[in-house]
Tab-separated table of C-alpha atoms in Angstrom:
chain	number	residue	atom	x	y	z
L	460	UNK	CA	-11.419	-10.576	-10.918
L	461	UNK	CA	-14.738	-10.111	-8.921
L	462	UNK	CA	-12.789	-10.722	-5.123
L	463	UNK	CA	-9.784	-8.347	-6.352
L	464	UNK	CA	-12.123	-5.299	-7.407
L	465	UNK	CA	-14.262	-6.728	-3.931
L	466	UNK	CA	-11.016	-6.354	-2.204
L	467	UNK	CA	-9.725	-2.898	-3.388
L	468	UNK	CA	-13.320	-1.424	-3.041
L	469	UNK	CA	-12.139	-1.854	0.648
L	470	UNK	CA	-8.407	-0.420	0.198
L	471	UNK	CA	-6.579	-3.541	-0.039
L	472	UNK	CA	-4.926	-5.423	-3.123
L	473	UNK	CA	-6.029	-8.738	-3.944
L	474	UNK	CA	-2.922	-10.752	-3.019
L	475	UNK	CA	-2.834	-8.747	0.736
L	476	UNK	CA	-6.043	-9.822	0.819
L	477	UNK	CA	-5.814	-13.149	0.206
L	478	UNK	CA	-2.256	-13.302	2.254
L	479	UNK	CA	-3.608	-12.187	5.142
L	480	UNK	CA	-7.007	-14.735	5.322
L	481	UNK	CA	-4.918	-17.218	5.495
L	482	UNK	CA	-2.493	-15.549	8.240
L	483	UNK	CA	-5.808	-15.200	10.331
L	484	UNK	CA	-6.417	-18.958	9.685
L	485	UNK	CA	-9.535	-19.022	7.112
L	486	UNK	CA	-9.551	-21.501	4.887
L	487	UNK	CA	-12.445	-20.442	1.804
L	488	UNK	CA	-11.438	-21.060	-1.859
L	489	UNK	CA	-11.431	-18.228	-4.171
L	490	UNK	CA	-15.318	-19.262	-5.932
L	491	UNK	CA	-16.866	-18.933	-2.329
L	492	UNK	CA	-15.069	-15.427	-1.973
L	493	UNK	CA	-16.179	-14.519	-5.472
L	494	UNK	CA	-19.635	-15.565	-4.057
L	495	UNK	CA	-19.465	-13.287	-0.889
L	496	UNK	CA	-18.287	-10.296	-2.501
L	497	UNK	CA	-21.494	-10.432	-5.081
L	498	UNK	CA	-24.084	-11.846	-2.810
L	499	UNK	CA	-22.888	-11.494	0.620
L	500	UNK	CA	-21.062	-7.868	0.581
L	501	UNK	CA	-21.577	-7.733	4.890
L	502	UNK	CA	-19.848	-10.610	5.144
L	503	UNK	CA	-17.169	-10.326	3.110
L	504	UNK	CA	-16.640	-6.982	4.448
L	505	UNK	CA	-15.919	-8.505	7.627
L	506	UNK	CA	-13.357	-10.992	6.190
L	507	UNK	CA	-11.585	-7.281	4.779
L	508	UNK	CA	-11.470	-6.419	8.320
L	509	UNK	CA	-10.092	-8.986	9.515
L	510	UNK	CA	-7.158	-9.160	6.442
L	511	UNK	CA	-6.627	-5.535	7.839
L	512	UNK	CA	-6.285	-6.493	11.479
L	513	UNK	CA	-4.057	-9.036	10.809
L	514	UNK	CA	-2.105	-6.393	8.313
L	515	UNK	CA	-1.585	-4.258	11.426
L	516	UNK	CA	-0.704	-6.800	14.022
L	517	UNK	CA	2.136	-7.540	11.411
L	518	UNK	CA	3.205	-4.115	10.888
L	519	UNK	CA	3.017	-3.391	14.559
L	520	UNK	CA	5.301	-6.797	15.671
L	521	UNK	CA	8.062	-5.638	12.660
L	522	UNK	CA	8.334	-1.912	14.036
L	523	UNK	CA	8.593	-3.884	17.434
L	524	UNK	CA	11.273	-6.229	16.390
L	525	UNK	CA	12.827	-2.982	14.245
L	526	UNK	CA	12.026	0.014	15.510
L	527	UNK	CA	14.778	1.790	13.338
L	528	UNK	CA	13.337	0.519	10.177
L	529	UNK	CA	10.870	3.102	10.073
L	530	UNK	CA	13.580	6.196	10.162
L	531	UNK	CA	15.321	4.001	7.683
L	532	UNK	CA	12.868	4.102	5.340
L	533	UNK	CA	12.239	7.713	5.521
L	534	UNK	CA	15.979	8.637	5.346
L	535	UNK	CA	16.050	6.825	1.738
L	536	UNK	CA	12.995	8.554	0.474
L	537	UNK	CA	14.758	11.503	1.825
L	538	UNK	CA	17.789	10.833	0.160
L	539	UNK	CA	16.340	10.238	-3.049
L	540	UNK	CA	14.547	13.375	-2.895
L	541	UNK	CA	17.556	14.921	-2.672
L	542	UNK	CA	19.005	13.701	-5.234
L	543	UNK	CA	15.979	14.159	-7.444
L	544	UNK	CA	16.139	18.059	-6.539
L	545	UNK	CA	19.985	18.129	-7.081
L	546	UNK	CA	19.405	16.863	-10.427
L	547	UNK	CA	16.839	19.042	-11.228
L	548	UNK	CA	19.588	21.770	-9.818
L	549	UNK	CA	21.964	20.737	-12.592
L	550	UNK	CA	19.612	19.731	-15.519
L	551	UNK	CA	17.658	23.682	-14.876
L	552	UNK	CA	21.188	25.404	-15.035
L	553	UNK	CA	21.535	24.343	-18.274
L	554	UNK	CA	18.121	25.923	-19.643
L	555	UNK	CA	18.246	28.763	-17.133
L	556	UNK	CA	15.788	31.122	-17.413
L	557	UNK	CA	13.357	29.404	-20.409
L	558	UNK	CA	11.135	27.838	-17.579
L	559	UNK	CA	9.507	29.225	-14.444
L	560	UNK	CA	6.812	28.174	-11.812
L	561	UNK	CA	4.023	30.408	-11.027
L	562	UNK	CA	5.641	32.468	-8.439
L	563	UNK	CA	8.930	33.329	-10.511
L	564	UNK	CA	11.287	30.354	-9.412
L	565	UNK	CA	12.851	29.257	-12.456
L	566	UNK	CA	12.985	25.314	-13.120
């Protein structure tokens, strides 16, 4: 409990956290983490940094090794916002006219 809030005080989840210390090669057990993040907040600020270098390097090396991966990903979000606005298209039709935004576009 203590090293996950610890860890997403910094911006990372507790198993990306703990993933990525042992990527970089550091070997603690969870009580000596739960120790650092209470008594030793420097240091175990440092150990976030370096779960978040090593989170980079990784991203970095897969958009190496799959550079179209990235355009993938944003053509399926795109996709499913069009759907999601296509549906709202057909589900509004139905009640046209009983629901507006602010500026007058019905819903």
């Amino acid at each position: 409990m203590r090293i996950n809030a610890a860890a997403r005080e910094h911006g990372l989840s507790y198993s990306t956290f703990i993933a990525n210390i042992a990527r970089c090669d550091i070997r603690i057990d969870r009580k000596m983490l739960s120790n650092l993040a209470i008594f030793e907040p420097r240091s175990f600020q440092s150990l976030i940094e370096l779960a978040k270098a090593k989170q980079d390097e990784i991203l970095v090396r897969n958009l190496k090794a799959n550079p179209d991966i990235l355009m993938q990903r944003f053509t399926t979000q795109e996709d499913i916002l069009a759907e999601r606005l296509q549906s709202l298209k057909v589900n509004g039709s139905k009640t046209e006219g009983s629901r507006q935004l602010s500026d007058g576009t019905p819903v």
